[in-house]
Every structure is written in structure tokens, then in C-alpha cells.
Short mmCIF file of C-alpha atoms in Angstrom, two decimals:
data_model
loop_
_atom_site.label_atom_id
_atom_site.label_comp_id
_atom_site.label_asym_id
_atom_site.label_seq_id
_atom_site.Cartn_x
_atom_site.Cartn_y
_atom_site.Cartn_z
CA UNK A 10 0.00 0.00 0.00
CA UNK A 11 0.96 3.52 -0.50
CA UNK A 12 2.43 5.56 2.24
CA UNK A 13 0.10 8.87 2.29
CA UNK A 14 -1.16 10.45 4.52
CA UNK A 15 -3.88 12.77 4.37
CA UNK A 16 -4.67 16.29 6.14
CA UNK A 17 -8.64 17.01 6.48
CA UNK A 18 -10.82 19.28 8.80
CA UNK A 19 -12.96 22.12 8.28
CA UNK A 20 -11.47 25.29 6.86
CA UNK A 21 -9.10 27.57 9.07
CA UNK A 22 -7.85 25.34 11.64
CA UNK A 23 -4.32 25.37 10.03
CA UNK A 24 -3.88 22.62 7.94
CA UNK A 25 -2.01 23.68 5.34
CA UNK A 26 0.27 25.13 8.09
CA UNK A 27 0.78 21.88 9.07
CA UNK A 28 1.26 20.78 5.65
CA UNK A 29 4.26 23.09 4.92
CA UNK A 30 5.99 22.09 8.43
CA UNK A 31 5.32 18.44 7.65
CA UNK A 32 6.79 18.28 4.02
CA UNK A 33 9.85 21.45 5.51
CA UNK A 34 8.09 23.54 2.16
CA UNK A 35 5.91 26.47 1.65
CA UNK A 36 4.13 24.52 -1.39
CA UNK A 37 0.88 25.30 0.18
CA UNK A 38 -0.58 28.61 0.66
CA UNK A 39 -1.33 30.13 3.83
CA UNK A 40 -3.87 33.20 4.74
CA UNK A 41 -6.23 33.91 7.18
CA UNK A 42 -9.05 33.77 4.89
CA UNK A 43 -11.01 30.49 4.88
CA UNK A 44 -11.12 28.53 1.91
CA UNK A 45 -7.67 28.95 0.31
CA UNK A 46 -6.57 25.82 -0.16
CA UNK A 47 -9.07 23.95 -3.01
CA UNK A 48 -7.44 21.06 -4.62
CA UNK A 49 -5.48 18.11 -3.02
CA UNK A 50 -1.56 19.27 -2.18
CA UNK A 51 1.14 16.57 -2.43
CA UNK A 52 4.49 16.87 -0.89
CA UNK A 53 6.62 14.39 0.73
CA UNK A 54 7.90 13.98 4.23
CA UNK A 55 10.43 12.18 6.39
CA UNK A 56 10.76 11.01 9.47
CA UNK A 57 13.34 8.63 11.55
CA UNK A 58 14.77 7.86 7.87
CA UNK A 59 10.79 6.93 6.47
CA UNK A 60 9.37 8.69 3.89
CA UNK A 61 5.80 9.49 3.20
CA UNK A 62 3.57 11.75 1.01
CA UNK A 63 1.48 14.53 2.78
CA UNK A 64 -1.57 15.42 0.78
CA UNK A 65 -3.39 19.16 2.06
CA UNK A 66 -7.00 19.15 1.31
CA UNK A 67 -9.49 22.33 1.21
CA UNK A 68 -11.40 23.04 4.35
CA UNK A 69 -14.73 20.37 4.64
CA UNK A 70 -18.00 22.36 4.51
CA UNK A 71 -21.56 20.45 4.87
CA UNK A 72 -24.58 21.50 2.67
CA UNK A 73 -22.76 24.36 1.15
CA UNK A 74 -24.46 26.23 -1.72
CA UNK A 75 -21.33 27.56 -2.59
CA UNK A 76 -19.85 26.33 -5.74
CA UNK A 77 -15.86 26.05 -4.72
CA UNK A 78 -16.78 24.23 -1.21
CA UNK A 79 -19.22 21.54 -3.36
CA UNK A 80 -15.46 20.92 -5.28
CA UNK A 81 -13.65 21.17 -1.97
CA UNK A 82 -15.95 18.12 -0.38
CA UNK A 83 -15.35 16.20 -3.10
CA UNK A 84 -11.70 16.89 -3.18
CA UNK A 85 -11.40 16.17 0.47
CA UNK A 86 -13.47 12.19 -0.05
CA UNK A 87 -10.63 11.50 -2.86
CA UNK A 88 -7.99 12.38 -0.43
CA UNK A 89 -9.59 10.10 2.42
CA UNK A 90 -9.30 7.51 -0.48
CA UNK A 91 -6.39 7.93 -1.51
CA UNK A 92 -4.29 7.87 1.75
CA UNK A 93 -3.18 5.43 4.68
CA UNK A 94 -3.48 7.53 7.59
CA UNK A 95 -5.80 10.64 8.43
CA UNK A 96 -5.00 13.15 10.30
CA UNK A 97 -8.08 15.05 11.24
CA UNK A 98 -7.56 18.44 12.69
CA UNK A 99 -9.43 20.93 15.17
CA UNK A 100 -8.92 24.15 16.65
CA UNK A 101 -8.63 23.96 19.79
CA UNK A 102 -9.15 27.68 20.39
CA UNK A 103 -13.36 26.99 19.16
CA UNK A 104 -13.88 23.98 20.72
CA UNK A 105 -15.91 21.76 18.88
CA UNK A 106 -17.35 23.31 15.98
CA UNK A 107 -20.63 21.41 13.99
CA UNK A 108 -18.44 20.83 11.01
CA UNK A 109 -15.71 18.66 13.40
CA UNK A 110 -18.80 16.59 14.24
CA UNK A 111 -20.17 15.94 11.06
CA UNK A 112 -16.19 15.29 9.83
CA UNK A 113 -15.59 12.75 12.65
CA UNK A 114 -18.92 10.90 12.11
CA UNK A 115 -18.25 10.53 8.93
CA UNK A 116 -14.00 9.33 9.66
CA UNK A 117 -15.57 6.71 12.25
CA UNK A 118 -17.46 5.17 8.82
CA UNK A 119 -14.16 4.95 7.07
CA UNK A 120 -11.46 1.35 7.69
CA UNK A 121 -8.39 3.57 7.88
CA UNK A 122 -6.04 5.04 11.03
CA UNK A 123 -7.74 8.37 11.99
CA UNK A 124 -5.45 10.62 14.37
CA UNK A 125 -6.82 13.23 15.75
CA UNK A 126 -4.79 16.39 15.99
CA UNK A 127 -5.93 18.82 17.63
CA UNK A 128 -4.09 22.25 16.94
CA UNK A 129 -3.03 25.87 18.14
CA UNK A 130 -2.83 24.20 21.65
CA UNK A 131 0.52 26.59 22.57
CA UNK A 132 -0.46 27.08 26.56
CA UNK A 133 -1.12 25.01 29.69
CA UNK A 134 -4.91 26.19 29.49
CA UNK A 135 -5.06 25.38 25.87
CA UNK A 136 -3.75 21.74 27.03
CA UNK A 137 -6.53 21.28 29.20
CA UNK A 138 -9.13 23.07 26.96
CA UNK A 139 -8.02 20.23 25.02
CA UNK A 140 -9.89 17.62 26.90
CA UNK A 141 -12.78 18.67 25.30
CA UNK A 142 -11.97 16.45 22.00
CA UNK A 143 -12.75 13.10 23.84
CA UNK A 144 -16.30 13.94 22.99
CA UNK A 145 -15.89 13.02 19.31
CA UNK A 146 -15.58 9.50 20.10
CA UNK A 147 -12.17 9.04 18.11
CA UNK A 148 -10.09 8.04 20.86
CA UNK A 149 -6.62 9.86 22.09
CA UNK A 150 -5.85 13.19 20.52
CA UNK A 151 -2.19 14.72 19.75
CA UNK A 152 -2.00 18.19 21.49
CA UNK A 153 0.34 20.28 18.86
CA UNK A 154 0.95 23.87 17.71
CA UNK A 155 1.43 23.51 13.78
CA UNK A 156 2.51 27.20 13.44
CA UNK A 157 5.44 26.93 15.80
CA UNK A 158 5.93 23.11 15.59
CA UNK A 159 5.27 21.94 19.37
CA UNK A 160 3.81 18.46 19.72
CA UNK A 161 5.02 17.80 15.65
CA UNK A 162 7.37 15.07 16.94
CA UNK A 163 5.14 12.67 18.89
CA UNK A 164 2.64 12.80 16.23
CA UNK A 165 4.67 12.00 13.20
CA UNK A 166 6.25 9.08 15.67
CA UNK A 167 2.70 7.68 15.70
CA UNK A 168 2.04 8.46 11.48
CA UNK A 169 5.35 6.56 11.79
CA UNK A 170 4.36 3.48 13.70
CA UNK A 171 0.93 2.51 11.34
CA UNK A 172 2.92 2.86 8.00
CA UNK A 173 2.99 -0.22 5.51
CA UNK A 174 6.58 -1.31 6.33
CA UNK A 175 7.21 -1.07 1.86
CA UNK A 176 9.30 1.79 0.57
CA UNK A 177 7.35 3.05 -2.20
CA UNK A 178 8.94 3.32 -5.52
CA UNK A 179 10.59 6.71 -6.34
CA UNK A 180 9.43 8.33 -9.50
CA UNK A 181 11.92 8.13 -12.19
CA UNK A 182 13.14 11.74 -13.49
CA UNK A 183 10.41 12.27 -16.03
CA UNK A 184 9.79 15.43 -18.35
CA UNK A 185 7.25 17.93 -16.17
CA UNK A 186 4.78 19.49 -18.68
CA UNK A 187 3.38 22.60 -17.44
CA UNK A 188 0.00 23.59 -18.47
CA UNK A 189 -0.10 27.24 -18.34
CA UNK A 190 -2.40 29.94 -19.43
CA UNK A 191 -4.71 33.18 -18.65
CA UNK A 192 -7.28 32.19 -15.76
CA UNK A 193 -10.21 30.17 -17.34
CA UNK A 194 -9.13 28.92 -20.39
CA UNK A 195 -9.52 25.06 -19.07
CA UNK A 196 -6.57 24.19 -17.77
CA UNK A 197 -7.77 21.62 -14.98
CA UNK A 198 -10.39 21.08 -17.68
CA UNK A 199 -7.42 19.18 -19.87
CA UNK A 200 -5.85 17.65 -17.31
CA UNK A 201 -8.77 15.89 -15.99
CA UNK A 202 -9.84 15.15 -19.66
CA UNK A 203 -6.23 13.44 -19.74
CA UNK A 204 -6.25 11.40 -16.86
CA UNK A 205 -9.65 10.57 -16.94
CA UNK A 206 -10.48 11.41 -13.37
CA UNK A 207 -11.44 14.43 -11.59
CA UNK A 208 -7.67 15.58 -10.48
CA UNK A 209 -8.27 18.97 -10.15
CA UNK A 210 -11.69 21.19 -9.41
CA UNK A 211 -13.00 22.11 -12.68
CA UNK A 212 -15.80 25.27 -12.00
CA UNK A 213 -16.90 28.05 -14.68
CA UNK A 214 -14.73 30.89 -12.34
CA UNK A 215 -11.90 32.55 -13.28
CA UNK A 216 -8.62 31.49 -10.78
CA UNK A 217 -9.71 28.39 -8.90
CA UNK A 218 -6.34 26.64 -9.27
CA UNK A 219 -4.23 28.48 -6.38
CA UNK A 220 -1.18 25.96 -6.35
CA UNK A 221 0.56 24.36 -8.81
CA UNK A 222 -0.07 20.72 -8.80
CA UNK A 223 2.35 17.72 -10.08
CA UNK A 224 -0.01 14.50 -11.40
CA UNK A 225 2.11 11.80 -12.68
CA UNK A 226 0.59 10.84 -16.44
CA UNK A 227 1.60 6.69 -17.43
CA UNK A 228 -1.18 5.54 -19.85
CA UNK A 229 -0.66 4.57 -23.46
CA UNK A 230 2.55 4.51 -23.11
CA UNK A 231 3.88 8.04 -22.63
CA UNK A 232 4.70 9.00 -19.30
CA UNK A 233 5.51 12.34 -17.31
CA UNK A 234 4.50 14.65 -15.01
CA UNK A 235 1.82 16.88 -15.67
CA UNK A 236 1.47 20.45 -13.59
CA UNK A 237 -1.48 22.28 -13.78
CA UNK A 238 -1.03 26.24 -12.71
CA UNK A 239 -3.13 28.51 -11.00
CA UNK A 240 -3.92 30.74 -14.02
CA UNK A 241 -1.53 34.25 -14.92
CA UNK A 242 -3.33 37.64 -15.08
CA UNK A 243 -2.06 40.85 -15.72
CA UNK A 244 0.04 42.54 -12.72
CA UNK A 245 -2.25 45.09 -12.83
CA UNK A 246 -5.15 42.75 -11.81
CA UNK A 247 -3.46 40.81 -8.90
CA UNK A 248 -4.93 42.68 -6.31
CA UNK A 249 -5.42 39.73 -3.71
CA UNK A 250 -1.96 38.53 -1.60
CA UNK A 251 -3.03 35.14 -2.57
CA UNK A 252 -3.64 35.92 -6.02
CA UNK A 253 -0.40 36.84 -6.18
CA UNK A 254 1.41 34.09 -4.92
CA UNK A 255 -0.67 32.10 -7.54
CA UNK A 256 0.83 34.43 -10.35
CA UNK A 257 4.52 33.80 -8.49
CA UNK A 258 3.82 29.87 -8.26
CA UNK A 259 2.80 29.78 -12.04
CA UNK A 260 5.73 31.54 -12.78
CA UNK A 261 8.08 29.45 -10.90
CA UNK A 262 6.45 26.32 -12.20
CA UNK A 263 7.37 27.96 -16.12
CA UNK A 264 10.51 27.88 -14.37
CA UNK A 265 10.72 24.20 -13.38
CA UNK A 266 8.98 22.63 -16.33
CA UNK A 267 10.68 21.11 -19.43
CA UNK A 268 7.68 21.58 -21.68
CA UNK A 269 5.13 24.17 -21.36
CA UNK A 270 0.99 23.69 -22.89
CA UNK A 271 0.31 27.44 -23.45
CA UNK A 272 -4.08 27.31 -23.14
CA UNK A 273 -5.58 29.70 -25.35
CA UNK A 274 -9.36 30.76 -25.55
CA UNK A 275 -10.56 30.28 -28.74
CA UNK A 276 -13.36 32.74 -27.84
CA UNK A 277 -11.44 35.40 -27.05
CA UNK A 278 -8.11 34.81 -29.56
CA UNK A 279 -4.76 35.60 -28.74
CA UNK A 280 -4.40 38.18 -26.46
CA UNK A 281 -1.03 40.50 -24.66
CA UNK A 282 -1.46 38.38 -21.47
CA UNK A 283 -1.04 35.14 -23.62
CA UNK A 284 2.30 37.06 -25.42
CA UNK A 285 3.47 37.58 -21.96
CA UNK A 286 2.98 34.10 -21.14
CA UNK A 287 5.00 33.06 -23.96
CA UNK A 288 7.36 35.44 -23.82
CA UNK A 289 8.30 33.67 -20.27
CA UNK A 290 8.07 30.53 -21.82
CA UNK A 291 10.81 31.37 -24.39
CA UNK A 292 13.44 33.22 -22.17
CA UNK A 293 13.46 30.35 -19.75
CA UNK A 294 14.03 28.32 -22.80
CA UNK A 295 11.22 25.83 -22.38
CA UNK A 296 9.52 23.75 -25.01
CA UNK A 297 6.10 24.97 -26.05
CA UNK A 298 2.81 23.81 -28.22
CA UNK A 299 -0.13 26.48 -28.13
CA UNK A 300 -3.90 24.23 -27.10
CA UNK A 301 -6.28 26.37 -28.81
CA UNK A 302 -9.05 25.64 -26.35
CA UNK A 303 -12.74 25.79 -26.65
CA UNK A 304 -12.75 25.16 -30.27
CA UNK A 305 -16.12 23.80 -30.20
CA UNK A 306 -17.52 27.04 -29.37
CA UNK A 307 -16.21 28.76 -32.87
CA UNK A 308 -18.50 28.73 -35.27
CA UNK A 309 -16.32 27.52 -38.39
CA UNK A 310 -15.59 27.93 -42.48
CA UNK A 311 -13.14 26.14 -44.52
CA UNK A 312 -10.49 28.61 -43.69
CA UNK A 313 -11.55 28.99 -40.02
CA UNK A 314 -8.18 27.23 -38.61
CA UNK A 315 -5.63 28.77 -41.01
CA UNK A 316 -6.96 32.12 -39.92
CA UNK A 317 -6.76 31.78 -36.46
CA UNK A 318 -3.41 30.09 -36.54
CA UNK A 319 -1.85 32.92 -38.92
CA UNK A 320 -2.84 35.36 -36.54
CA UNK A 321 -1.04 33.45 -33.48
CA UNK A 322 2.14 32.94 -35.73
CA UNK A 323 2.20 36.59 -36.96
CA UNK A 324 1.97 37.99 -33.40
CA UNK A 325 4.74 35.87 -31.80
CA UNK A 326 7.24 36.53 -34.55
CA UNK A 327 10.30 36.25 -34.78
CA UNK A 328 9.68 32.36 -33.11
CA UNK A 329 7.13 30.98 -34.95
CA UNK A 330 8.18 27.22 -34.79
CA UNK A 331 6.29 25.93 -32.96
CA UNK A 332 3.00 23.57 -33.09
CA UNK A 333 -0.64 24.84 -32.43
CA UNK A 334 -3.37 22.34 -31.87
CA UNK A 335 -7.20 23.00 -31.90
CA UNK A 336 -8.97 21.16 -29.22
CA UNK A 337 -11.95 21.07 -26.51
CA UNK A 338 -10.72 20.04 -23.22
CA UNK A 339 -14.41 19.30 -22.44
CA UNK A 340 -15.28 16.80 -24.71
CA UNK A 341 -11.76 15.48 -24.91
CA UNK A 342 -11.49 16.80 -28.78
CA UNK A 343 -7.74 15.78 -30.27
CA UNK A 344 -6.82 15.18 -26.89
CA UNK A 345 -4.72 11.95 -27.77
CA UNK A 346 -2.93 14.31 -30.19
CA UNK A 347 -1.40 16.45 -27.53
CA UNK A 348 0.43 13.59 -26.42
CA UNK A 349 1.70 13.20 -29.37
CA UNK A 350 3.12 16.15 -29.71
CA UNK A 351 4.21 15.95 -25.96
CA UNK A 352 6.46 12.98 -27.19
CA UNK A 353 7.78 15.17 -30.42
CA UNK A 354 9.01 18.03 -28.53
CA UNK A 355 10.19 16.35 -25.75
CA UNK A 356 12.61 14.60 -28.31
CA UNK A 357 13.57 18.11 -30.14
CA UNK A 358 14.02 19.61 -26.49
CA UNK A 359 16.81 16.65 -25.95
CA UNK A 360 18.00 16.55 -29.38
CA UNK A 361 21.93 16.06 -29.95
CA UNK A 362 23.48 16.38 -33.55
CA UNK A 363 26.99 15.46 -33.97
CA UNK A 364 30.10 18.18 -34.40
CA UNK A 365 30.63 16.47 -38.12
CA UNK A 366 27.18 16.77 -39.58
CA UNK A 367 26.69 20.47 -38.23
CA UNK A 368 30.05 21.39 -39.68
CA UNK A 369 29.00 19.66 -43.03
CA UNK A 370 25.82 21.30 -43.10
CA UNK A 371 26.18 25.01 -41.37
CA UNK A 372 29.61 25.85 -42.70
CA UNK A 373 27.93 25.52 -46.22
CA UNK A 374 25.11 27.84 -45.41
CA UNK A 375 27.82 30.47 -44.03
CA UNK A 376 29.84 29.77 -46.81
CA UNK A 377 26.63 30.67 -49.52
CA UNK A 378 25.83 33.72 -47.17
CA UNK A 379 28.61 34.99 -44.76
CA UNK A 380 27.66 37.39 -41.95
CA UNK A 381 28.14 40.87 -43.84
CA UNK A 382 31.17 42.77 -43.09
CA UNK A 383 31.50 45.52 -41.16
CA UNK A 384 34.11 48.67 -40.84
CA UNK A 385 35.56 46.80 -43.79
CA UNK A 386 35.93 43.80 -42.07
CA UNK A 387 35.33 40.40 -42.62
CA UNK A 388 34.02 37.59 -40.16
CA UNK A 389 35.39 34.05 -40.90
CA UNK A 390 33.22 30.86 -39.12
CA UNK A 391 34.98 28.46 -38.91
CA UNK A 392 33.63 25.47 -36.46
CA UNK A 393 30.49 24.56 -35.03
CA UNK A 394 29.33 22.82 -31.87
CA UNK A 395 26.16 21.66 -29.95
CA UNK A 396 27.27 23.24 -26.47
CA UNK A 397 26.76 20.48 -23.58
CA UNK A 398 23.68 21.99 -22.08
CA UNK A 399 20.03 21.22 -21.00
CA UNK A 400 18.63 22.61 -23.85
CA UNK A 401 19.63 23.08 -27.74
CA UNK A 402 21.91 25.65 -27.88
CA UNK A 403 25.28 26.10 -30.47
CA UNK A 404 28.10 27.76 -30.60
CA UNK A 405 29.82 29.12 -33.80
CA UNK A 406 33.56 29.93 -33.57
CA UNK A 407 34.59 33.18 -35.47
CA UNK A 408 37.30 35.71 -35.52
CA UNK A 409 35.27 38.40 -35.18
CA UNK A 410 31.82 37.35 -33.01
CA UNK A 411 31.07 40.62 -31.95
CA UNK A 412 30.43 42.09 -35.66
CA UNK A 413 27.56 38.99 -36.53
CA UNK A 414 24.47 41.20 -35.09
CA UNK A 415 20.77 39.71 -34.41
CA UNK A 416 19.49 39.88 -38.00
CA UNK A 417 22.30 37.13 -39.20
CA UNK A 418 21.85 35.09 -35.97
CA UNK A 419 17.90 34.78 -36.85
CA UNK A 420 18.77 33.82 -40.10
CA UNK A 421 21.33 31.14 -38.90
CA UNK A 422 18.70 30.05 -36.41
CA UNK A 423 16.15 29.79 -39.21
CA UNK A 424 18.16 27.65 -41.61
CA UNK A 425 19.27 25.08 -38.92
CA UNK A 426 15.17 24.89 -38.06
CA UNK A 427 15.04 24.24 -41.89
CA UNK A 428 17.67 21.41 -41.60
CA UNK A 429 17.32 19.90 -38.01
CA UNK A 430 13.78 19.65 -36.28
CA UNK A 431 13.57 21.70 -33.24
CA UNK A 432 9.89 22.57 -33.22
CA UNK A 433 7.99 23.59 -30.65
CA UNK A 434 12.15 24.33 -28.87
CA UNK A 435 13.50 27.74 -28.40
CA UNK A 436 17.43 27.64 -29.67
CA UNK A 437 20.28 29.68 -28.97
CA UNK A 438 23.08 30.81 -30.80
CA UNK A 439 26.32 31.91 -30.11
CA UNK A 440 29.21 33.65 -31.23
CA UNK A 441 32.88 33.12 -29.43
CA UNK A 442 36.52 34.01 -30.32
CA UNK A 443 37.73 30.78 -31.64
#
């Protein structure tokens, strides 16, 4: 069995503060403000030399009419099925609330170990306030402080003790696709659509997704790890602190990915924020394929798609090599295809081409159209290399590198994409002093 370990109670009794001290992280975010956290967190934690995953889950809210806490239930049940141990948590500084009672009679149905922590207990008189706890009928309770980390070590030496004794296996290193995009263009939309489960909560408002979220893909014989990203506005709109550490998390996932699904809605077209996006995409260097979304919505001609994709091409010029897919993340419309091309850039993004065949093939293009000269003088190319680095990236030796200027380097760039394929792969070229 799995080691995981899940984190459930009603909202604002400092769970995901418990979450970030368990897995030594800030991967979950933390405000006073009920309801933050909405999908299922994963990190990993370890204790006297045993490792285990943590998963945060939104606050539990009963009979709610309110759209995100109807997600956040459900959320919370996959946790409780997912995981070994539960960890329910109180607040010791309300007592017990309705929703702890309605949470523990409904742990008491469930055949897994239930510990019940019982938190912001900091004081002697919060110790015996405490007591209280007995009442919900699930036994002993661990007494802890999750915000400055008193009482942490007893009850991770009982998570500890009810473990299956098996290691789990750890994930090989895999290739992280990000799935990025303005807020509401279906990101958690495709992901579920790809894994055929509800992952993530899918609602019709703008910036559900708060934290980024790793989901390991392995069916049909491609496998990876898929992140779906809380969804990146304009500066100017970020007016919330936690929509901003949503903007900061998407950013940093950008960051950490190796490919990049840029989301865009077909009803709306490409827009600045989407430029922005892929501007970030290409200066970290990341591959990229652009998921026209909500296709199904467009009403369409014979022409419809070359349009659309003309006018996506045109506006991210110079880099235009790159492949754009049509799809409906709803209905699961050419979503098979976007593995496919998952698998093609992937390749390009790793793709090594020996010192011989880019000599043979670039020093005849230089040869047919040398850099032109400047103050009279000539630059001479004479050897090429693919530089040892994460990403394509080559480096042409000349006498004079700091006379070739951008126009020739596009134009260098442009005729290897001719001969080599790096779709959907940002490439860089250099110049050095041979």
C-alpha cells in the first residue's frame, strides 16, 4: 500500500500550516481567509529515515451552496481515499465546531487510522481546553501547535508506527509538462480530460487553481508529469496577496517545467497576457505547443483554422516554430494528439546532432551567405558545436563574433530549423573568439 497520509478538517484550523511544516516547504498557501486551499496538495515527508507523502486538502464544509466548497468536499473524499493515515484536525481555540462533528462521524465510517490532531494548543490552558476532544468518540488526541511546531514530533512518531513497512517506488526523473495559461481557459479542464479522473476542481470561475499541482501521467505509453497552474493575469489585476502568490507559483512552475501547454481561448483569440505568457516561456528556454481551447464554441468555415493560426504565428514573430493544436478540453477533442506532440518536442528539447554533420551542413550555409562585413571587415566561421547543455543551444567559432548582429543570428537560427527539427524548442546561438 501507498504511504500517504492525508490532512482534512474544516477550513481555518491550520492545515495547510501543518502541511508546509510536515513536508519542511511552503508549497501550500497560507492566509487567514477560509477557503484557500481547493485542490489536493502533495508533498513528501520524512521522518526517523521513512518517507511518506502529505496530501493538504481544502477546508470540509456540509450542505454548502457555494460552488468552490461543493469541489472542496469532493476533493477532500478522494484524499480520504487515496491515503493510509488521516489526520483530522481541530482548533482547539473553538472547541468543537458542527463541522468537526459531522467530519468525525463521517472518519468513524471509514477502515483507515484516523489521528486526531488537535491544533493551536501553545499554553497550559489550551492543554486542558483540550480535553474537550474526547467527545468526538475518536479516541486519544495529539495536542500540537502547527505554526510553531510543538507536539510535531510525537505525532509523526505515531504516522510513523501505522505505515505499511514497503518503501514506495521513487518516481523516475520524467519530463514535467506545465499547463499554463490566462485564468479560465480550461486548464484543470485538460488535465482531468487526460487522466480521466477528476484531479483537479474544474468550476466556470476565473482562478480556482491556487497551487501548482504535479499529477504523474503513465497511460498509453507516454509518461511524465503533468502540472497544472493557478492561471496568470495581468500585474495590474493581482490585487489579492493570494492571487499573487498564484501568479509567483505559475511563474516558478514555467521555471521548473521542461515543456510548457500554453491554453488559449478560442473565444477570445490571442491576447497581450497570452504574449506575456509566452514570452516567459521562451526566455526560460522551455519547449512549447499552443492548445487552442474551446474550439467547439467557434463557429467555423473552410479557412476557419488557417486564420486563427496565422494570426497566433504573426503575433509571436520572430519564433514561430512551434505547433498549435485545436482542441476542446471538455469533450476530450484531439486530446490523444497532444500527447503526441508531448512525445515530439520532448525529443527536439533533448536533441543532440553530432560536431561532423553540423560542420557539413552550417559551414555551407555560411559559406553561400557569410555574416556581412562591417568597418571593412570580414568575419570568418569556422567550427560549429552543440554546447553540452540542457537545452539546444550552439556555438559558432569566429574571428570576429562581436560584428555577426541579431538579423544574421535569426537567419542562422532559421536555416538550422530548416535542416534539423527543433519545433515547438527555443534555440540559442552563439558567437565566441575561436
Amino acid at each position: 500500500m501507498s504511504r500517504i497520509v492525508a490532512i482534512v478538517g474544516r477550513p481555518n484550523v491550520g492545515k495547510s500550516t501543518l502541511f508546509n511544516r510536515l513536508t519542511e516547504s511552503r508549497e501550500a498557501i497560507v492566509d487567514e481567509v477560509s477557503g484557500v486551499t481547493r485542490d489536493r496538495n502533495y508533498g513528501v515527508s520524512n521522518w526517523n529515515g521513512i518517507n511518506f507523502s502529505v496530501i493538504d486538502t481544502g477546508g470540509y464544509v456540509q450542505n454548502s451552496e457555494d460552488i468552490f466548497e461543493e469541489e472542496i468536499n469532493k476533493q477532500v473524499h478522494l484524499a480520504i481515499e487515496e491515503s493510509e493515515i488521516i489526520l483530522f484536525m481541530v482548533d482547539v481555540t473553538c472547541g468543537i465546531h458542527e463541522l468537526d462533528t459531522t467530519v468525525a462521524s463521517m472518519l468513524r465510517r471509514v477502515d483507515k487510522k484516523v489521528l486526531l490532531v488537535v491544533n493551536k494548543v501553545d499554553n497550559g490552558e489550551r492543554l486542558i481546553d483540550a480535553n474537550e476532544f474526547y467527545n468526538l468518540g475518536l479516541g486519544d488526541y495529539f495536542p500540537l501547535s502547527s505554526i510553531n511546531g510543538s507536539g510535531t514530533g510525537e505525532l509523526l512518531d505515531e504516522v510513523v508506527k501505522h505505515l505499511s513497512a514497503e518503501e514506495p517506488e521513487p518516481l523516475p526523473e520524467l519530463p514535467r509538462i506545465a499547463i499554463v495559461g490566462r485564468p479560465n481557459v480550461g486548464k484543470s479542464s485538460l488535465v482531468n480530460s487526460l487522466l480521466g479522473e477528476e484531479r483537479n476542481i474544474v468550476t466556470p470561475v476565473a482562478g480556482t487553481t491556487r497551487d501548482s499541482i504535479y499529477t504523474r501521467y503513465n497511460k498509453f505509453q507516454h509518461d511524465f508529469l503533468l502540472v497544472d497552474t493557478a492561471g496568470l493575469r495581468k500585474k495590474g489585476k493581482v490585487s489579492e496577496d493570494i492571487e499573487f502568490y498564484s501568479v509567483m507559483r505559475a511563474v516558478r512552475t514555467i521555471e521548473n517545467s521542461d515543456i510548457c501547454l500554453l491554453l488559449i481561448d478560442a473565444t477570445r483569440g490571442i491576447e497581450s497576457q497570452d504574449l506575456n505568457i509566452m514570452s516567459l516561456i521562451q526566455k526560460n528556454n522551455k519547449g512549447m505547443i499552443v492548445l487552442v481551447n474551446k474550439w467547439d464554441l467557434i463557429e467555423k468555415t473552410n479557412n476557419t483554422t488557417n486564420v486563427f493560426e496565422e494570426a497566433i504565428r504573426e503575433k509571436t514573430a520572430p519564433f514561430t516554430d512551434y505547433p498549435i493544436l485545436f482542441i476542446s478540453a471538455i469533450n476530450k477533442q484531439r486530446i490523444h494528439k497532444v500527447l503526441e506532440l508531448v512525445e515530439r518536442v520532448n525529443e527536439n528539447r533533448s536533441r543532440k546532432i553530432s560536431t561532423s554533420e553540423l560542420n557539413e551542413v552550417m559551414l555551407q550555409i555560411v559559406k553561400n551567405n557569410p555574416p556581412p562585413a562591417l568597418k571593412g571587415k570580414y568575419v570568418k566561421i569556422k567550427f560549429v558545436t552543440q554546447l553540452p547543455i540542457y537545452t539546444p543551444a550552439f556555438a559558432f567559432f569566429c574571428n570576429l563574433p562581436q560584428y555577426v548582429k541579431d538579423p544574421y543570428k535569426r537567419y542562422i537560427e532559421n536555416r538550422m530549423r530548416e535542416k534539423f527539427d527543433f519545433t515547438g524548442v527555443p534555440i540559442r546561438i552563439f558567437f565566441r573568439k575561436k
